[in-house]
Short mmCIF file of C-alpha atoms and ligand atoms in Angstrom, two decimals:
data_model
loop_
_atom_site.label_atom_id
_atom_site.label_comp_id
_atom_site.label_asym_id
_atom_site.label_seq_id
_atom_site.Cartn_x
_atom_site.Cartn_y
_atom_site.Cartn_z
CA MET A 173 0.04 -0.09 -0.02
CA PHE A 174 0.80 3.54 -0.37
CA LEU A 175 1.16 4.45 3.25
CA GLU A 176 4.04 2.07 3.90
CA ASP A 177 5.94 3.15 0.89
CA LEU A 178 5.40 6.98 2.00
CA GLN A 179 6.64 6.33 5.57
CA THR A 180 10.11 5.45 4.22
CA LEU A 181 10.55 9.00 2.93
CA PRO A 182 12.71 11.39 5.03
CA TRP A 183 9.80 13.70 6.19
CA GLN A 184 11.83 15.22 8.88
CA HIS A 185 14.10 16.94 6.32
CA SER A 186 13.12 19.51 3.85
CA ILE A 187 12.47 18.29 0.26
CA ALA A 188 15.49 20.19 -1.00
CA GLU A 189 17.59 17.65 0.80
CA TRP A 190 15.93 14.60 -0.46
CA LYS A 191 18.06 13.88 -3.31
CA GLU A 192 21.18 13.79 -1.16
CA LEU A 193 19.36 11.59 1.23
CA GLY A 194 18.96 9.10 -1.54
CA VAL A 195 15.27 9.39 -2.51
CA LYS A 196 14.79 8.46 -6.05
CA HIS A 197 13.77 11.49 -8.22
CA VAL A 198 11.99 11.37 -11.44
CA HIS A 199 12.69 14.04 -14.08
CA VAL A 200 9.62 15.88 -14.78
CA LYS A 201 9.64 19.29 -16.19
CA ARG A 202 7.53 21.50 -13.84
CA GLY A 203 5.78 24.77 -14.58
CA VAL A 204 6.80 27.94 -13.03
CA GLY A 205 5.67 28.50 -9.46
CA ARG A 206 6.73 29.75 -6.00
CA HIS A 207 6.93 26.57 -4.05
CA PRO A 208 9.82 23.95 -3.80
CA ILE A 209 8.19 20.76 -5.54
CA VAL A 210 9.87 17.25 -6.13
CA PHE A 211 8.76 14.34 -8.29
CA VAL A 212 9.76 11.02 -6.40
CA GLN A 213 9.52 7.42 -7.24
CA VAL A 214 8.41 5.35 -4.16
CA GLY A 215 7.34 1.81 -4.77
CA ARG A 216 5.47 1.48 -8.03
CA HIS A 217 4.18 5.10 -7.86
CA VAL A 218 5.52 8.56 -8.83
CA PHE A 219 4.45 11.12 -6.18
CA VAL A 220 4.57 14.80 -6.34
CA VAL A 221 5.54 16.50 -3.10
CA LYS A 222 4.95 20.32 -2.71
CA GLU A 223 6.22 22.12 0.44
CA LEU A 224 4.06 24.98 1.58
CA GLY A 225 2.55 26.39 4.74
CA TYR A 226 0.75 23.62 6.61
CA GLU A 227 -2.62 25.22 6.74
CA ASP A 228 -2.47 26.09 3.08
CA SER A 229 -1.66 22.62 2.13
CA LEU A 230 -4.38 21.22 4.20
CA LYS A 231 -6.67 23.49 2.47
CA GLU A 232 -5.41 22.52 -0.93
CA ILE A 233 -5.74 18.69 -0.31
CA ALA A 234 -9.37 19.37 0.89
CA ASN A 235 -9.99 21.33 -2.26
CA PHE A 236 -8.65 18.66 -4.45
CA ARG A 237 -10.95 16.03 -2.88
CA GLU A 238 -13.93 18.32 -3.20
CA LEU A 239 -12.98 19.07 -6.82
CA LEU A 240 -12.95 15.39 -7.58
CA ASN A 241 -16.12 14.87 -5.81
CA ARG A 242 -17.80 17.49 -8.28
CA GLY A 243 -16.41 15.85 -11.15
CA ILE A 244 -13.60 18.23 -12.17
CA HIS A 245 -10.42 17.20 -13.85
CA THR A 246 -7.72 17.82 -11.38
CA LEU A 247 -4.89 16.01 -9.52
CA ILE A 248 -5.50 12.91 -7.36
CA PRO A 249 -4.70 13.96 -3.78
CA VAL A 250 -2.91 11.65 -1.52
CA GLY A 251 -2.70 13.74 1.66
CA CYS A 252 -0.82 16.16 3.58
CA VAL A 253 2.24 15.58 5.82
CA MET A 254 3.20 17.95 8.38
CA ARG A 255 6.84 18.66 9.63
CA GLU A 256 7.43 20.66 12.82
CA GLU A 257 10.38 22.83 12.84
CA GLU A 258 12.02 24.90 15.54
CA PRO A 259 9.35 27.44 17.00
CA ILE A 260 9.55 30.94 15.50
CA GLU A 261 10.78 33.72 17.95
CA VAL A 262 8.37 36.60 17.80
CA ASP A 263 9.33 39.86 19.84
CA THR A 264 6.30 41.46 21.59
CA GLN A 265 5.75 44.35 24.03
CA ILE A 266 5.71 41.99 26.90
CA GLY A 267 8.62 39.94 25.74
CA LYS A 268 9.31 36.99 23.39
CA ARG A 269 6.63 34.71 22.18
CA TYR A 270 7.07 31.55 20.34
CA GLU A 271 4.98 30.38 17.38
CA ARG A 272 4.69 26.93 16.18
CA ASN A 273 6.50 26.43 12.75
CA ARG A 274 4.54 23.89 10.83
CA VAL A 275 5.56 22.89 7.28
CA GLY A 276 3.08 21.21 5.12
CA HIS A 277 3.61 19.04 2.30
CA THR A 278 0.67 18.39 -0.35
CA LEU A 279 1.13 15.10 -1.84
CA THR A 280 -0.42 14.20 -5.16
CA LEU A 281 -0.17 11.37 -7.74
CA LEU A 282 1.95 12.39 -10.61
CA LEU A 283 -0.40 13.36 -13.71
CA ASP A 284 1.46 11.61 -16.45
CA ARG A 285 1.65 11.89 -20.21
CA VAL A 286 0.87 15.50 -20.08
CA ILE A 287 1.85 17.57 -23.19
CA PRO A 288 4.97 19.47 -22.08
CA ASP A 289 4.75 23.33 -22.11
CA SER A 290 7.70 23.19 -24.43
CA GLN A 291 5.56 21.84 -27.05
CA LEU A 292 2.41 23.59 -26.17
CA TYR A 293 3.47 27.07 -25.98
CA ARG A 294 7.10 27.51 -27.04
CA ARG A 295 6.86 26.31 -30.48
CA ALA A 296 5.60 28.80 -32.89
CA PHE A 297 1.98 27.75 -32.71
CA LYS A 298 -0.56 28.53 -35.43
CA PHE A 299 -3.86 30.01 -34.00
CA GLU A 300 -5.81 27.04 -35.46
CA ASN A 301 -3.71 24.68 -33.15
CA ARG A 302 -3.91 26.81 -30.28
CA LYS A 303 -7.72 26.88 -30.40
CA ARG A 304 -7.84 23.19 -29.52
CA ILE A 305 -5.80 23.93 -26.30
CA TRP A 306 -8.06 26.94 -25.63
CA ASP A 307 -11.06 24.81 -26.07
CA ALA A 308 -9.85 22.36 -23.34
CA ILE A 309 -9.10 25.25 -20.97
CA ILE A 310 -12.49 26.85 -21.75
CA ASP A 311 -14.20 23.42 -20.98
CA LEU A 312 -12.37 23.41 -17.48
CA PHE A 313 -13.59 26.79 -16.81
CA VAL A 314 -17.16 25.80 -17.79
CA GLU A 315 -16.79 22.69 -15.49
CA LEU A 316 -15.66 24.67 -12.52
CA HIS A 317 -18.14 27.71 -12.80
CA SER A 318 -21.08 25.95 -13.44
CA ARG A 319 -20.37 23.82 -10.34
CA GLY A 320 -20.01 27.00 -8.18
CA ILE A 321 -16.15 26.90 -8.21
CA TYR A 322 -13.79 29.74 -8.17
CA TRP A 323 -10.27 29.06 -9.02
CA GLY A 324 -8.64 32.31 -7.94
CA ASP A 325 -5.28 31.28 -9.56
CA ALA A 326 -6.17 30.57 -13.18
CA SER A 327 -3.07 30.50 -15.41
CA LEU A 328 -1.38 28.28 -17.97
CA ALA A 329 1.25 27.37 -15.24
CA ASN A 330 -1.41 26.05 -13.13
CA THR A 331 -3.09 24.00 -15.93
CA LEU A 332 -1.78 20.66 -17.38
CA VAL A 333 -3.17 19.49 -20.66
CA LYS A 334 -3.26 15.88 -21.88
CA PHE A 335 -5.06 13.51 -24.18
CA LEU A 336 -7.67 11.46 -22.52
CA ARG A 337 -9.57 8.43 -23.77
CA VAL A 338 -13.16 9.06 -23.19
CA ASP A 339 -15.57 6.11 -23.22
CA VAL A 340 -19.30 6.74 -24.17
CA PRO A 341 -21.09 3.64 -23.09
CA TYR A 342 -22.14 1.32 -26.13
CA ILE A 343 -21.82 4.37 -28.33
CA GLY A 344 -18.12 4.95 -29.01
CA LYS A 345 -14.68 5.76 -27.77
CA LYS A 346 -13.01 9.11 -28.26
CA VAL A 347 -9.71 10.72 -27.79
CA GLU A 348 -10.11 14.13 -26.26
CA LEU A 349 -7.79 17.02 -25.24
CA LYS A 350 -8.43 17.72 -21.65
CA ALA A 351 -7.24 20.68 -19.21
CA PHE A 352 -6.37 19.72 -15.66
CA LEU A 353 -6.37 22.11 -12.80
CA VAL A 354 -3.20 21.50 -10.89
CA ASP A 355 -3.01 24.13 -8.17
CA ALA A 356 -5.88 24.31 -5.85
CA GLU A 357 -4.75 26.46 -2.91
CA THR A 358 -6.82 29.34 -3.91
CA VAL A 359 -9.80 27.45 -4.89
CA GLU A 360 -13.23 28.51 -3.33
CA ILE A 361 -16.18 26.06 -3.51
CA HIS A 362 -19.61 27.47 -3.11
CA ASP A 363 -23.16 26.60 -4.39
CA SER A 364 -22.96 28.92 -7.37
CA ILE A 365 -20.74 31.97 -8.27
CA SER A 366 -21.48 35.44 -9.34
CA ASP A 367 -20.84 36.55 -12.91
CA SER A 368 -18.21 38.91 -11.70
CA LEU A 369 -16.20 36.23 -10.08
CA ARG A 370 -16.35 34.18 -13.28
CA SER A 371 -14.96 36.92 -15.36
CA THR A 372 -12.25 37.51 -12.73
CA ASP A 373 -11.17 34.07 -13.42
CA VAL A 374 -10.99 34.47 -17.15
CA GLU A 375 -9.40 37.86 -17.02
CA PHE A 376 -6.68 36.52 -14.76
CA PHE A 377 -6.03 33.60 -16.94
CA LEU A 378 -5.84 35.99 -19.96
CA GLU A 379 -3.31 38.15 -18.08
CA SER A 380 -1.27 34.93 -17.05
CA MET A 381 -0.34 34.65 -20.71
CA GLU A 382 1.31 37.97 -20.59
CA TRP A 383 3.65 36.67 -17.84
CA ILE A 384 4.56 33.69 -20.03
CA ASN A 385 5.42 35.82 -22.85
CA GLU A 386 7.77 38.07 -20.54
CA ASP A 387 9.36 34.82 -19.15
CA LEU A 388 10.15 33.33 -22.33
CA MET A 389 11.29 36.54 -23.82
CA ALA A 390 13.80 36.85 -20.72
CA GLU A 391 14.77 33.38 -21.48
CA GLY A 392 15.59 34.33 -24.88
CA ILE A 393 13.14 31.93 -26.33
CA LEU A 394 11.44 33.23 -29.61
CA ARG A 395 8.00 32.23 -30.61
CA ASP A 396 4.64 33.73 -31.50
CA PRO A 397 3.32 35.59 -28.44
CA LEU A 398 0.30 34.09 -26.58
CA GLY A 399 -2.61 36.15 -25.57
CA THR A 400 -2.86 37.80 -28.97
CA LYS A 401 -6.07 39.79 -29.84
CA ASP A 402 -7.30 36.64 -31.54
CA ASP A 403 -6.68 34.50 -28.54
CA VAL A 404 -8.39 36.80 -26.16
CA GLU A 405 -11.41 37.37 -28.41
CA TYR A 406 -11.75 33.53 -28.99
CA ILE A 407 -11.36 32.62 -25.39
CA LYS A 408 -13.86 35.19 -24.09
CA ALA A 409 -16.47 34.54 -26.79
CA GLN A 410 -16.27 30.75 -26.63
CA TYR A 411 -16.23 30.74 -22.80
CA GLU A 412 -19.57 32.87 -22.67
CA LEU A 413 -21.08 30.61 -25.36
CA LYS A 414 -20.27 27.40 -23.71
CA TYR A 415 -21.15 28.69 -20.23
CA GLU A 416 -24.53 29.62 -21.40
CA ALA A 417 -25.12 26.44 -23.33
CA ASN A 418 -24.01 24.44 -20.33
CA ALA A 419 -26.40 26.40 -18.06
CA ARG A 420 -29.34 25.78 -20.36
CA LEU A 421 -28.03 22.03 -20.65
CA MET A 422 -28.09 21.64 -16.85
CA GLU A 423 -31.54 23.12 -16.65
CA PHE A 424 -32.67 20.82 -19.30
CA GLU A 425 -31.29 17.77 -17.72
CA LYS A 426 -33.03 18.91 -14.53
CA ARG A 427 -36.59 18.84 -16.19
CA THR A 428 -36.11 15.65 -18.13
CA GLY A 429 -34.10 13.43 -16.07
CA LEU A 430 -31.51 12.66 -18.80
CA ASN A 431 -27.77 12.74 -18.44
CA VAL A 432 -27.00 14.33 -21.73
CA GLN A 433 -23.38 14.51 -20.97
CA ARG A 434 -23.18 10.81 -20.60
CA LEU A 435 -25.27 10.32 -23.75
CA LEU A 436 -23.58 12.62 -25.95
CA GLY A 437 -20.27 13.62 -24.53
CA LYS A 438 -20.37 17.35 -24.95
CA LEU A 439 -22.79 19.43 -26.77
CA ARG A 440 -21.06 21.74 -29.40
CA VAL A 441 -23.57 24.30 -30.32
CA PRO A 442 -26.26 25.64 -27.96
CA VAL A 443 -29.15 24.89 -30.46
CA GLU A 444 -28.48 21.04 -29.54
CA VAL A 445 -30.34 21.36 -26.39
CA ASP A 446 -33.30 22.89 -28.17
CA LEU A 447 -33.14 20.07 -30.71
CA LEU A 448 -33.20 17.44 -27.99
CA GLN A 449 -36.00 19.24 -26.29
CA LYS A 450 -38.05 19.33 -29.49
CA GLN A 451 -37.36 15.54 -30.14
CA ILE A 452 -38.51 14.60 -26.72
CA GLU A 453 -41.55 16.66 -27.09
CA GLU A 454 -42.38 15.21 -30.54
CA HIS A 455 -41.87 11.79 -29.08
CA LYS A 456 -44.34 12.66 -26.19
CA TRP A 457 -46.81 14.10 -28.69
CA TYR A 458 -46.42 10.87 -30.88
CA LEU A 459 -46.93 8.54 -27.73
CA ASN A 460 -50.06 10.41 -26.94
CA GLU A 461 -51.25 10.23 -30.52
CA ARG A 462 -50.74 6.63 -30.58
CA GLY A 463 -53.15 6.26 -27.62
CA GLU A 464 -50.36 5.45 -25.11
CA GLY A 465 -51.60 7.97 -22.88
CA GLN A 466 -50.48 11.13 -21.52
CA PHE A 467 -46.67 11.22 -20.49
CA ASP A 468 -44.73 14.04 -18.48
CA LEU A 469 -41.41 15.12 -19.84
CA VAL A 470 -39.33 12.74 -17.67
CA GLU A 471 -41.26 9.58 -18.88
CA ALA A 472 -41.28 10.83 -22.46
CA ALA A 473 -37.46 11.41 -22.24
CA LYS A 474 -36.96 7.97 -21.06
CA ARG A 475 -39.02 6.48 -23.87
CA TRP A 476 -37.24 8.72 -26.46
CA HIS A 477 -34.03 7.48 -25.07
CA ASP A 478 -34.98 3.85 -25.25
CA GLU A 479 -37.11 3.84 -28.46
CA VAL A 480 -35.34 6.38 -30.70
CA PHE A 481 -31.79 7.52 -29.31
CA VAL A 482 -30.43 3.98 -28.38
CA PRO A 483 -31.50 2.15 -31.36
CA VAL A 484 -30.17 4.82 -33.83
CA CYS A 485 -26.93 4.87 -32.08
CA ARG A 486 -26.81 1.09 -32.04
CA LEU A 487 -27.71 1.07 -35.80
CA PHE A 488 -24.85 3.40 -36.44
CA SER A 489 -22.40 1.16 -34.62
CA GLU A 490 -23.53 -1.97 -36.17
CA GLU A 491 -23.22 -0.57 -39.66
CA GLU A 492 -20.02 0.82 -38.77
CA VAL A 493 -21.06 4.18 -39.94
CA PRO A 494 -18.49 6.22 -37.84
CA ARG A 495 -15.74 4.81 -39.93
CA PHE A 496 -16.87 7.06 -42.67
CA PHE A 497 -16.83 10.21 -40.33
CA PRO A 498 -13.47 10.15 -38.80
CA GLY A 499 -13.27 11.38 -35.21
CA LYS A 500 -17.09 11.24 -34.63
CA THR A 501 -18.88 8.74 -32.33
CA ALA A 502 -22.33 7.26 -33.23
CA SER A 503 -24.10 9.61 -30.80
CA GLU A 504 -22.30 12.79 -32.19
CA LEU A 505 -23.26 11.74 -35.69
CA TYR A 506 -26.95 11.41 -34.54
CA MET A 507 -26.83 14.91 -33.09
CA GLU A 508 -25.18 16.29 -36.14
CA ILE A 509 -27.72 14.89 -38.48
CA MET A 510 -30.40 16.25 -36.30
CA THR A 511 -28.80 19.71 -36.46
CA HIS A 512 -28.27 19.46 -40.03
CA LYS A 513 -32.04 18.71 -40.28
CA TYR A 514 -32.74 21.76 -38.22
CA PHE A 515 -30.62 24.18 -40.50
CA MET A 516 -31.82 22.65 -43.78
CA SER A 517 -35.43 23.03 -42.63
CA LYS A 518 -34.84 26.61 -41.36
CA GLU A 519 -33.34 27.48 -44.82
CA SER A 520 -36.07 25.92 -46.75
CA GLY A 521 -38.91 27.12 -44.48
CA LYS A 522 -40.20 23.86 -43.95
CA ASP A 523 -39.44 20.54 -42.16
CA VAL A 524 -37.43 18.60 -44.66
CA GLY A 525 -37.60 15.30 -42.90
CA MET A 526 -35.14 12.89 -41.46
CA MET A 527 -34.69 11.03 -44.69
CA LYS A 528 -33.52 13.90 -46.74
CA ALA A 529 -31.49 15.50 -44.04
CA THR A 530 -29.53 12.23 -43.45
CA ARG A 531 -28.80 11.83 -47.11
CA ASP A 532 -27.63 15.21 -47.44
CA TYR A 533 -25.41 15.07 -44.48
CA ILE A 534 -23.78 11.93 -45.75
CA ASP A 535 -23.23 13.47 -49.19
CA ARG A 536 -21.60 16.42 -47.82
CA PHE A 537 -19.55 14.99 -44.94
CA SER A 538 -18.72 11.44 -45.22
CA THR A 539 -15.35 10.30 -46.60
CA ALA A 540 -15.21 8.28 -49.70
CA GLY A 541 -16.80 5.06 -48.45
CA PRO A 542 -19.25 2.68 -49.54
CA LEU A 543 -21.59 2.87 -52.60
CA ALA A 544 -24.79 4.86 -52.73
CA SER A 545 -26.68 1.57 -52.31
CA PHE A 546 -25.26 1.17 -48.75
CA TRP A 547 -26.46 4.60 -47.67
CA ILE A 548 -29.88 4.10 -49.10
CA ALA A 549 -30.35 0.84 -47.32
CA PHE A 550 -28.88 2.36 -44.15
CA THR A 551 -31.09 5.45 -44.36
CA LYS A 552 -34.03 3.13 -44.66
CA LYS A 553 -33.19 1.23 -41.49
CA MET A 554 -32.64 4.55 -39.59
CA MET A 555 -36.09 5.81 -40.86
CA LYS A 556 -37.60 2.50 -39.51
CA ILE A 557 -36.54 3.73 -36.10
CA VAL A 558 -36.87 7.47 -36.27
CA GLY A 559 -39.35 7.58 -39.08
CA ILE A 560 -42.31 6.25 -36.97
CA ALA A 561 -42.31 9.28 -34.91
CA GLU A 562 -41.85 11.44 -38.04
CA THR A 563 -44.67 9.82 -39.90
CA GLY A 564 -46.93 10.42 -36.86
CA LEU A 565 -45.95 14.09 -36.83
CA THR A 566 -46.38 14.90 -40.50
CA GLY A 567 -49.41 12.90 -40.75
CA ILE A 568 -48.17 11.32 -44.05
CA SER A 569 -48.35 7.45 -44.01
CA LYS A 570 -45.50 5.54 -45.33
N1 LIG B 127 0.65 15.91 -9.56
C1 LIG B 127 1.26 16.51 -10.45
N2 LIG B 127 1.53 15.87 -11.59
C2 LIG B 127 2.31 16.54 -12.64
N3 LIG B 127 2.73 17.67 -12.45
C3 LIG B 127 2.59 18.50 -11.34
C4 LIG B 127 1.78 17.80 -10.20
N4 LIG B 127 1.81 18.70 -9.13
C5 LIG B 127 2.46 19.76 -9.64
N5 LIG B 127 2.99 19.68 -11.08
C6 LIG B 127 3.71 20.60 -11.82
O1 LIG B 127 4.49 21.40 -10.88
C7 LIG B 127 4.06 22.88 -11.15
C8 LIG B 127 3.98 23.61 -9.97
O2 LIG B 127 3.01 23.10 -8.91
P1 LIG B 127 1.90 24.18 -8.30
O3 LIG B 127 1.35 25.08 -9.20
O4 LIG B 127 1.14 23.43 -7.66
O5 LIG B 127 2.90 24.85 -7.30
P2 LIG B 127 3.28 26.37 -7.31
O6 LIG B 127 3.20 26.95 -8.58
O7 LIG B 127 4.65 26.56 -6.58
O8 LIG B 127 2.29 26.91 -6.29
P3 LIG B 127 1.75 28.64 -6.61
O9 LIG B 127 1.09 28.58 -8.09
O10 LIG B 127 0.72 28.71 -5.58
O11 LIG B 127 2.87 29.45 -6.67
C9 LIG B 127 2.77 22.80 -11.93
O12 LIG B 127 2.52 23.78 -12.73
C10 LIG B 127 2.83 21.42 -12.68
O13 LIG B 127 3.55 21.81 -13.80
MG1 LIG B 128 1.44 27.06 -9.47
#
């Protein structure tokens, strides 16, 4: 177990001396920061030990735990270790007073396979590539803020980015770029936070890019500056958009009892929430029309999930359709076709129907794949599942 291994470390000494004392260090490039930090191998694990005030360390560990409870991507805390040093002498009017001098250690597990800063920020990095990193960081902000968490020290130095494999149950696997919060001393956890605290976090983060530019310039490293006007505009606009969309999504999940995140991964455009809502309402209407009785939104959502969403996704997987749309899962394809239908219908001023929308989507976006006959057969199968509801809606019999 961890604990026995950890007890072998020389906690009575400052971590700066550990190397001389024979503790096995692991070479990890760390971001800029104020505190001494070591990466050490003990047993099978690599631990990260940060030395700081005892109270701060206790708070940081508690914060990491609560962040994890709330589903935030952050470090895995192991615990806090305290070392007591000679008391500090304080002169007061009535003589000397001694204060306890307790040093804390924040102990976390190494977050491995992160993309090193040297790759992320130091290379001349095109705006298009940077956007992927901004997207991951914006998602982290949205995760935090929508769960009532204020970071208080948001910066590139306090964020690690890595590729993570995300499994969507029976629907597909995806590799996503994810940003992790790695410095939790200043984190404040509330039920909800104000708009002004949210923007304080974002503004602070944008400012932090200036410091990196200055640091790198001082080190004589040349590359495109971060935090350009394009970066700033992109981050601000995307953050607000995603925060809004997420707020609506959470409200929608509350009303329908659906866990959309689990079903779809993440939503890309706010209109997807409306489309889901519309589909569920249509399904509710359809169930009612078919004489199955009145359903409330929660019941109708469950029926839509079981009778439409899951079978369609299963069909996509069985027919191996995601192969022709690289990087997309079955559930994403489903949502994209729905979104495509929405925009096509909007443009033509009437409901274009699933069949037409699906074919048009395939024509436009699939890579060269099977013959048209495959798509025709596939679209028919899809219509069998979705089409019933559509037929019911439009009143056209098949
Ligand atoms: N568990 C971990 N896994 C991988 N890297 C880590 C881990 N903990 C810390 N690091 C690296 O060490 C750096 C410094 O850690 P941290 O930000 O907690 O300390 P600090 O910067 O000294 O604190 P402060 O920001 O309060 O000054 C991080 O930016 C990160 O690069
Ligand atoms: Mg830091």
